Coordinates of C-alpha atoms in Angstrom, one line a residue:
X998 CA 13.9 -4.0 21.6
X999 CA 17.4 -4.4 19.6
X1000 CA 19.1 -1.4 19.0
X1001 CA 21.4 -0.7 15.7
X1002 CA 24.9 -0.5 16.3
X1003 CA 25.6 3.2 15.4
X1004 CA 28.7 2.2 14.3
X1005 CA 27.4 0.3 11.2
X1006 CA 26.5 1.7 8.0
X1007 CA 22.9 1.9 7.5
X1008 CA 22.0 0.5 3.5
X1009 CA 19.7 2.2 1.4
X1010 CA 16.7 0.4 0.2
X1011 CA 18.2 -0.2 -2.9
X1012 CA 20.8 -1.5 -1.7
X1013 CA 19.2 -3.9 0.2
X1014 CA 16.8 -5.0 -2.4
X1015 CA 19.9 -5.9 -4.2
X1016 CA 21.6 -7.6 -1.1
X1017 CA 18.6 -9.8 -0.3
X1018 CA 18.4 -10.6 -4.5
X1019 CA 22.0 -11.9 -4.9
X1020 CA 21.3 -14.1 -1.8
X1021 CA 18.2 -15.5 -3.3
X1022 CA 20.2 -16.6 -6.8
X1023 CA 23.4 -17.2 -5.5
X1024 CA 23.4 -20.4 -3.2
X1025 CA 24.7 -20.7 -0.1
X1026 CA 27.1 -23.2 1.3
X1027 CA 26.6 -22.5 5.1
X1028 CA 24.1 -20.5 7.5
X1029 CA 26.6 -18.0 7.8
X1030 CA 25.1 -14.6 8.5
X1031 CA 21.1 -15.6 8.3
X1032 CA 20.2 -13.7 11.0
X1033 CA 21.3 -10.4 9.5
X1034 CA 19.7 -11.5 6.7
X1035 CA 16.5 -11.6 8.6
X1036 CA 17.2 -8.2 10.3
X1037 CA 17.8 -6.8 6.5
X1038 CA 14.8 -7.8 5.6
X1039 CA 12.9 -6.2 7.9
X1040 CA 14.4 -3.3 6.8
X1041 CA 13.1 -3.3 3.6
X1042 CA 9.6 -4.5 4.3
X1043 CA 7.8 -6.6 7.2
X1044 CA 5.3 -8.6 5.1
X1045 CA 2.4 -9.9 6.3
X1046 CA 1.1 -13.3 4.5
X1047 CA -1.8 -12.7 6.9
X1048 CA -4.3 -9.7 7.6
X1049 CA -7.7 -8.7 8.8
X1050 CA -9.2 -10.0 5.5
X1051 CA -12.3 -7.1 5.9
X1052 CA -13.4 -8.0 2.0
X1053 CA -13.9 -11.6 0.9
X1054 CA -11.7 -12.4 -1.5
X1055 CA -10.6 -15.9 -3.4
X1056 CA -8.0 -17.3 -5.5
X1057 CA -9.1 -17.9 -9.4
X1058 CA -7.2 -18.4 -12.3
X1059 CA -10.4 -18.9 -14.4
X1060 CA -11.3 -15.8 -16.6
X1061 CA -14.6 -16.9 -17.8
X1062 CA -14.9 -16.5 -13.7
X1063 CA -15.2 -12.4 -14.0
X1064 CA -18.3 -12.6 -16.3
X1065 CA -20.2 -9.4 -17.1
X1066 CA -20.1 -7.7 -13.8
X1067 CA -16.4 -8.6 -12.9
X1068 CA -13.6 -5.6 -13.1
X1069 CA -10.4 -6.7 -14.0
X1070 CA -6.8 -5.6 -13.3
X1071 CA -5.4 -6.9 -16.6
X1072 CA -6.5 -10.0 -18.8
X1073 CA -2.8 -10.3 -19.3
X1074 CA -0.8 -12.0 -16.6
X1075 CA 2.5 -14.7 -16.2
X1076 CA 0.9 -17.8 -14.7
X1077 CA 4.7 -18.8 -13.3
X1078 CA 5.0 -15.7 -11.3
X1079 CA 1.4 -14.1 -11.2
X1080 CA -2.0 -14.9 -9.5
X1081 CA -5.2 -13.4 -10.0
X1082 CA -7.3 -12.7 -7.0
X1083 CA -11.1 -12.1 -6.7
X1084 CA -12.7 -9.5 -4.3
X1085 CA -16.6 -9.6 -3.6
X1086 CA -17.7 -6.3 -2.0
X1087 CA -20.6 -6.8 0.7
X1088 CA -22.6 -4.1 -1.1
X1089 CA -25.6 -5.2 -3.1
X1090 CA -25.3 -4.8 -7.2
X1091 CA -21.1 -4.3 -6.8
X1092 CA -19.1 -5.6 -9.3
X1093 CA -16.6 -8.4 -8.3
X1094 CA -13.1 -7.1 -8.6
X1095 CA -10.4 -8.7 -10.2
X1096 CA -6.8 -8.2 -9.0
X1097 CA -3.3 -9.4 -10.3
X1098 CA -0.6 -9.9 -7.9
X1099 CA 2.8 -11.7 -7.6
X1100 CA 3.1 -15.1 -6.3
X1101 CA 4.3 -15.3 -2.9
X1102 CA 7.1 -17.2 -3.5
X1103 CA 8.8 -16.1 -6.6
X1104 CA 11.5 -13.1 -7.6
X1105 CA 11.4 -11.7 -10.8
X1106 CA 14.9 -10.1 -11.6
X1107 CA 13.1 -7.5 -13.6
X1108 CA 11.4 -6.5 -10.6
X1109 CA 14.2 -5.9 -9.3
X1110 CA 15.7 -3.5 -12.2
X1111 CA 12.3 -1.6 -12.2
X1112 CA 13.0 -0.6 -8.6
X1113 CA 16.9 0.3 -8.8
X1114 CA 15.9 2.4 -11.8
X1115 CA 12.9 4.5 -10.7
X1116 CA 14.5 4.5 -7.2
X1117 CA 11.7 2.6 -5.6
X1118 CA 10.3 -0.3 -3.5
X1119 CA 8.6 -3.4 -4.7
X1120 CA 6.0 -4.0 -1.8
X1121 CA 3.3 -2.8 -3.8
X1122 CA 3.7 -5.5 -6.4
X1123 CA 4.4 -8.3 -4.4
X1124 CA 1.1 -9.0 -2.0
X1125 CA -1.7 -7.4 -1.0
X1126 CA -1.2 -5.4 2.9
X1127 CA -3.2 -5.4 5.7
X1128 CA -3.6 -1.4 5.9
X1129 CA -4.7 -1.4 2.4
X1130 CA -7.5 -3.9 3.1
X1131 CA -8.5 -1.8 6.3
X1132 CA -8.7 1.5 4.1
X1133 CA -10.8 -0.5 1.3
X1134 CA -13.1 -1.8 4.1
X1135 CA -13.0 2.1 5.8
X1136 CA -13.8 3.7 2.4
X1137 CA -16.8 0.9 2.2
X1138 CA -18.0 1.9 5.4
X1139 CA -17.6 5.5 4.6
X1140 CA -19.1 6.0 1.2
X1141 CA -20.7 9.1 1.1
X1142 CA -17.5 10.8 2.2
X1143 CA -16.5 10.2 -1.6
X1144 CA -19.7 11.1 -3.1
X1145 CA -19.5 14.1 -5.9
X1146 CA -15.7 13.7 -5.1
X1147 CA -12.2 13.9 -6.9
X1148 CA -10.0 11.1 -5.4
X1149 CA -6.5 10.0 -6.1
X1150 CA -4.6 7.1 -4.4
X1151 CA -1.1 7.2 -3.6
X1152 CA 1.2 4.3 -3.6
X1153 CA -1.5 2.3 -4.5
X1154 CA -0.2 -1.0 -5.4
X1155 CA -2.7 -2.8 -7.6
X1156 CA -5.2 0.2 -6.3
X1157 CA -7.7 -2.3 -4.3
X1158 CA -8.8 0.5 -1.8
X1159 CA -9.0 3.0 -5.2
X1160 CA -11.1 0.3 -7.1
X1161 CA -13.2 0.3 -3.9
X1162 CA -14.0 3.8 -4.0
X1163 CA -14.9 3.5 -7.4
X1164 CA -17.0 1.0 -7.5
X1165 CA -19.1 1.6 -4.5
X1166 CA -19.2 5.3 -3.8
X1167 CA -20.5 7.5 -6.2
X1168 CA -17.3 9.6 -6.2
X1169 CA -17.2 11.5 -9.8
X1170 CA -13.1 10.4 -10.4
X1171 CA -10.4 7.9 -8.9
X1172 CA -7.3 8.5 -9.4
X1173 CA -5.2 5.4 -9.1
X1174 CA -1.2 5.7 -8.6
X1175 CA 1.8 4.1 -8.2
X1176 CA 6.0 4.9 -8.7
X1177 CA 6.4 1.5 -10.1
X1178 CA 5.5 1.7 -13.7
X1179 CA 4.2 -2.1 -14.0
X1180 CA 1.6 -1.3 -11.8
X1181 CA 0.2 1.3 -13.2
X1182 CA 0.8 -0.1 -16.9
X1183 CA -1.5 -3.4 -15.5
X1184 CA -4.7 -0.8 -14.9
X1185 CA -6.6 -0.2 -17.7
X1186 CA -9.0 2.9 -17.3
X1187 CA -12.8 2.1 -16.6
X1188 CA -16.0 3.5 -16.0
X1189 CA -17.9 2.3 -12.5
X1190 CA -21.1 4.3 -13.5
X1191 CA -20.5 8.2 -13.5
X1192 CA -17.2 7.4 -11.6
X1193 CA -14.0 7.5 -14.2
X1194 CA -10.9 5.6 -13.4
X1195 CA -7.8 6.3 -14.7
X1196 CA -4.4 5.2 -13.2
X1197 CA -1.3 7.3 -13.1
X1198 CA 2.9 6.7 -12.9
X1199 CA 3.6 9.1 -9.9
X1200 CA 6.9 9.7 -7.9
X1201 CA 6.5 11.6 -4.7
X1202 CA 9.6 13.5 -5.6
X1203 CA 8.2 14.1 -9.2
X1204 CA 8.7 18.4 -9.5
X1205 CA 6.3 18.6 -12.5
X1206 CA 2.9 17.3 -11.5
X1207 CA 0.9 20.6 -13.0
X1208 CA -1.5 18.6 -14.6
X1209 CA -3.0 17.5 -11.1
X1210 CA -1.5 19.9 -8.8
X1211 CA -4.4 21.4 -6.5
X1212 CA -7.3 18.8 -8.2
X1213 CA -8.3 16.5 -5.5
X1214 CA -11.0 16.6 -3.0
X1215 CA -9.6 13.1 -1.1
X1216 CA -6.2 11.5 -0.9
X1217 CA -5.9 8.0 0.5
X1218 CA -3.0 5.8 0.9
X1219 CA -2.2 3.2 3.0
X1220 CA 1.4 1.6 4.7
X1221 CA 2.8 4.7 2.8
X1222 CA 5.1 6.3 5.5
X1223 CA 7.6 3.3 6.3
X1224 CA 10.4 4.2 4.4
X1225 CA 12.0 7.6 6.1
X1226 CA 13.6 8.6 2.8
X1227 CA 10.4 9.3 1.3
X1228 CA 8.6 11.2 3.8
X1229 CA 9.7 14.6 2.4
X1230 CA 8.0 14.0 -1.1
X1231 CA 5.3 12.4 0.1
X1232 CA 4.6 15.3 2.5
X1233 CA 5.2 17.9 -0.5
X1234 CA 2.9 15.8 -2.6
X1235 CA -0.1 15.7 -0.5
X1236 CA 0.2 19.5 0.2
X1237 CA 0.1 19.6 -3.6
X1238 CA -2.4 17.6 -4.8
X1239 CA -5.3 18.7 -2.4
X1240 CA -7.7 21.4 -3.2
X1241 CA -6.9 24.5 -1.3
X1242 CA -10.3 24.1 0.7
X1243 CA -11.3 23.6 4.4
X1244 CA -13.4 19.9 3.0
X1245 CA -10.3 18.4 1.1
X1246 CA -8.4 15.6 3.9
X1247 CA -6.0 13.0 3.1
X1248 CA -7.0 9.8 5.0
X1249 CA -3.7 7.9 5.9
X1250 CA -3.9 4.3 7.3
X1251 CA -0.1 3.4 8.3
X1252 CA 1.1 1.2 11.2
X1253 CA 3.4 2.6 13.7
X1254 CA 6.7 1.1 12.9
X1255 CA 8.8 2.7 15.3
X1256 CA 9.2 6.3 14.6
X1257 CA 8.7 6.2 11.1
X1258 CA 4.7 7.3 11.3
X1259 CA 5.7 10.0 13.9
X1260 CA 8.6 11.1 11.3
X1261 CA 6.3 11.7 8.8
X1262 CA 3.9 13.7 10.6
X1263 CA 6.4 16.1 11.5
X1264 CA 7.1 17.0 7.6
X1265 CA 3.5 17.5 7.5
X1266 CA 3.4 20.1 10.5
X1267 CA 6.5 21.4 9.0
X1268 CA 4.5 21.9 5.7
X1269 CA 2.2 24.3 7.7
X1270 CA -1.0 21.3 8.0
X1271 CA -3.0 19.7 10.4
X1272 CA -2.8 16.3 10.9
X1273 CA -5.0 14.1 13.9
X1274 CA -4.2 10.0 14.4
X1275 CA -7.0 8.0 15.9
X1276 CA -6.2 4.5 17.2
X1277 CA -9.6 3.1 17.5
X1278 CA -12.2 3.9 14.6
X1279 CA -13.7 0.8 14.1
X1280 CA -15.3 -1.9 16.4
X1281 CA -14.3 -4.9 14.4
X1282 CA -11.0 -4.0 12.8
X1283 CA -10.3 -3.3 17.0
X1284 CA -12.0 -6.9 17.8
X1285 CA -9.5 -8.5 14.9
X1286 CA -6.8 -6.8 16.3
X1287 CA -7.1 -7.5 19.9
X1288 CA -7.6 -11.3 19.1
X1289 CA -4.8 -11.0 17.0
X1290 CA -2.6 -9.6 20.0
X1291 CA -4.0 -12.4 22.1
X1292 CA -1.7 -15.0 20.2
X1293 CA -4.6 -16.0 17.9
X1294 CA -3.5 -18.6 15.3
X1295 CA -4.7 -17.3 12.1
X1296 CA -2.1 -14.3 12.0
X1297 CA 1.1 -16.2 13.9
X1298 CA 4.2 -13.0 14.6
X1299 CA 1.3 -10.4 14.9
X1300 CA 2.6 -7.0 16.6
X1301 CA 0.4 -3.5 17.0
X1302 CA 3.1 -1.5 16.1
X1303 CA 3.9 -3.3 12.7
X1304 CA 0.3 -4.5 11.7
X1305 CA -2.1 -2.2 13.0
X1306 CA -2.7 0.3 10.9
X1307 CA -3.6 3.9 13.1
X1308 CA -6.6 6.0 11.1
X1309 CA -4.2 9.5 10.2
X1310 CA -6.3 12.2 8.6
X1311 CA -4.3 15.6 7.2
X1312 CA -6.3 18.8 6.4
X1313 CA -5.5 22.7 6.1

């Protein structure tokens, strides 16, 4: 494992974000520092371009493709920097779900501005995770857990495991949020049945959140805890926003990655909850994840403590 010299400033995400920016528009003339390049980026987010791809899902660029029992993200997307991705829920008489998300390979500048302003990361915008496709498939699997239920979503991204809940389980409200305000601007607010969906511009450090303080029967959020900086609000905000009952949980899916899971879990002792972490809750997100360890091909780089996302579920 390679250790940080202690000696070396450590950057704030921002100021990474910005680092790794100025590299990507300014060329370079000679390999000169590329590998702490690399280790910056890691720093800010280890993508994954591969996962355990629980829920079918395709590319289309064809709208006519959603029909009259698609849901869609937005109608209203940049076909230079944007993609819209379909998701087919293995649930008879489920709608077809229609997300947009950046390309892979582009940087939008403006993304970049969004962040440094509301003092926040991009990964959300930028891909679709692995531990939000395992707490999609989890809530799937789960679905009378949400029944009758108020559920909120926290750092959702484009809210795939919230649109999940609300499509297939019955729960009476889902709550979809994100810090980053094109996210949430991108999700217009729908109607799965009796289940109302309604998204939601929400920083963990936000001091005002009356309007939904003590609402919710279920959090969820996944790949939430990585940055260290956050783990105070994000503690403060789950001890907020759930119901003051012994049935209200917050179901966490977040990898390892290093300390920064166990970090997190300590705020939430220190907040006076209960918190357990299970490593194996499924049989075939375990089989996926011990071919994957194995050296299979179809997710090259794979590590447990970066990609596989441990079950973490917080009660009073």
């Amino acid at each position: 494992m390679q250790k940080m010299d202690s000696n070396k400033p450590v950057l704030k995400a921002s100021s990474l974000r910005w680092k790794i920016l100025r590299q990507a528009l300014i060329p370079r003339s000679s390999s000169r520092n590329e590998d702490q390049s690399e280790i910056d980026t890691k720093h800010i987010s280890r993508r994954a371009k591969n996962g355990f791809n629980l829920i079918p899902s395709s590319i289309t660029d064809d709208i006519e493709d959603e029909g009259a029992g698609g849901f869609s993200v937005s109608h209203c997307y940049d076909h230079r920097r944007d993609r819209r991705v379909c998701y087919t829920l293995p649930i008879d008489g489920a709608p077809k779900l229609f997300l947009k998300q950046r390309m892979d390979d582009v940087a939008d500048l403006d993304d970049f501005k969004i962040c440094n302003k509301y003092d926040i990361d991009n990964t959300g915008l930028v891909c679709h995770w692995p531990s939000e496709d395992v707490l999609a498939y989890f809530c799937l699997l789960h679905r009378d857990l949400f029944r009758c239920k108020r559920v909120i979503e926290l750092g959702s991204g484009y809210g795939l495991a919230g649109l999940v809940v609300a499509a297939s389980t019955e729960a009476s409200e889902v709550v979809i949020t994100d810090g980053n305000p094109q996210v949430v601007e991108s999700m217009n607010s729908k109607a799965f049945g009796g289940t109302r969906v309604d998204s939601l511009t929400l920083h963990w450090n936000q001091e005002n959140i009356s309007n939904v303080s003590g609402s919710f029967d279920l959090i969820i959020a996944s790949d939430c805890t990585f940055f260290k900086e956050y783990h105070r609000g994000l503690a403060r905000m789950v001890m907020s926003l759930l119901k003051k009952a012994e049935s209200s949980e917050a179901i966490f899916f977040s990898p390892k990655r290093g300390d920064s899971l166990m970090k997190f879990l300590e705020e939430i002792k220190a907040d006076g909850l209960h918190f357990s972490v299970t490593e194996k809750y499924d049989a075939e997100v375990w089989k996926l994840h011990e071919k994957f360890s194995n050296g299979d091909d179809s997710w090259p780089g794979y590590e447990k403590d970066h990609c596989y996302p441990l079950l973490v579920r917080i009660t009073f």
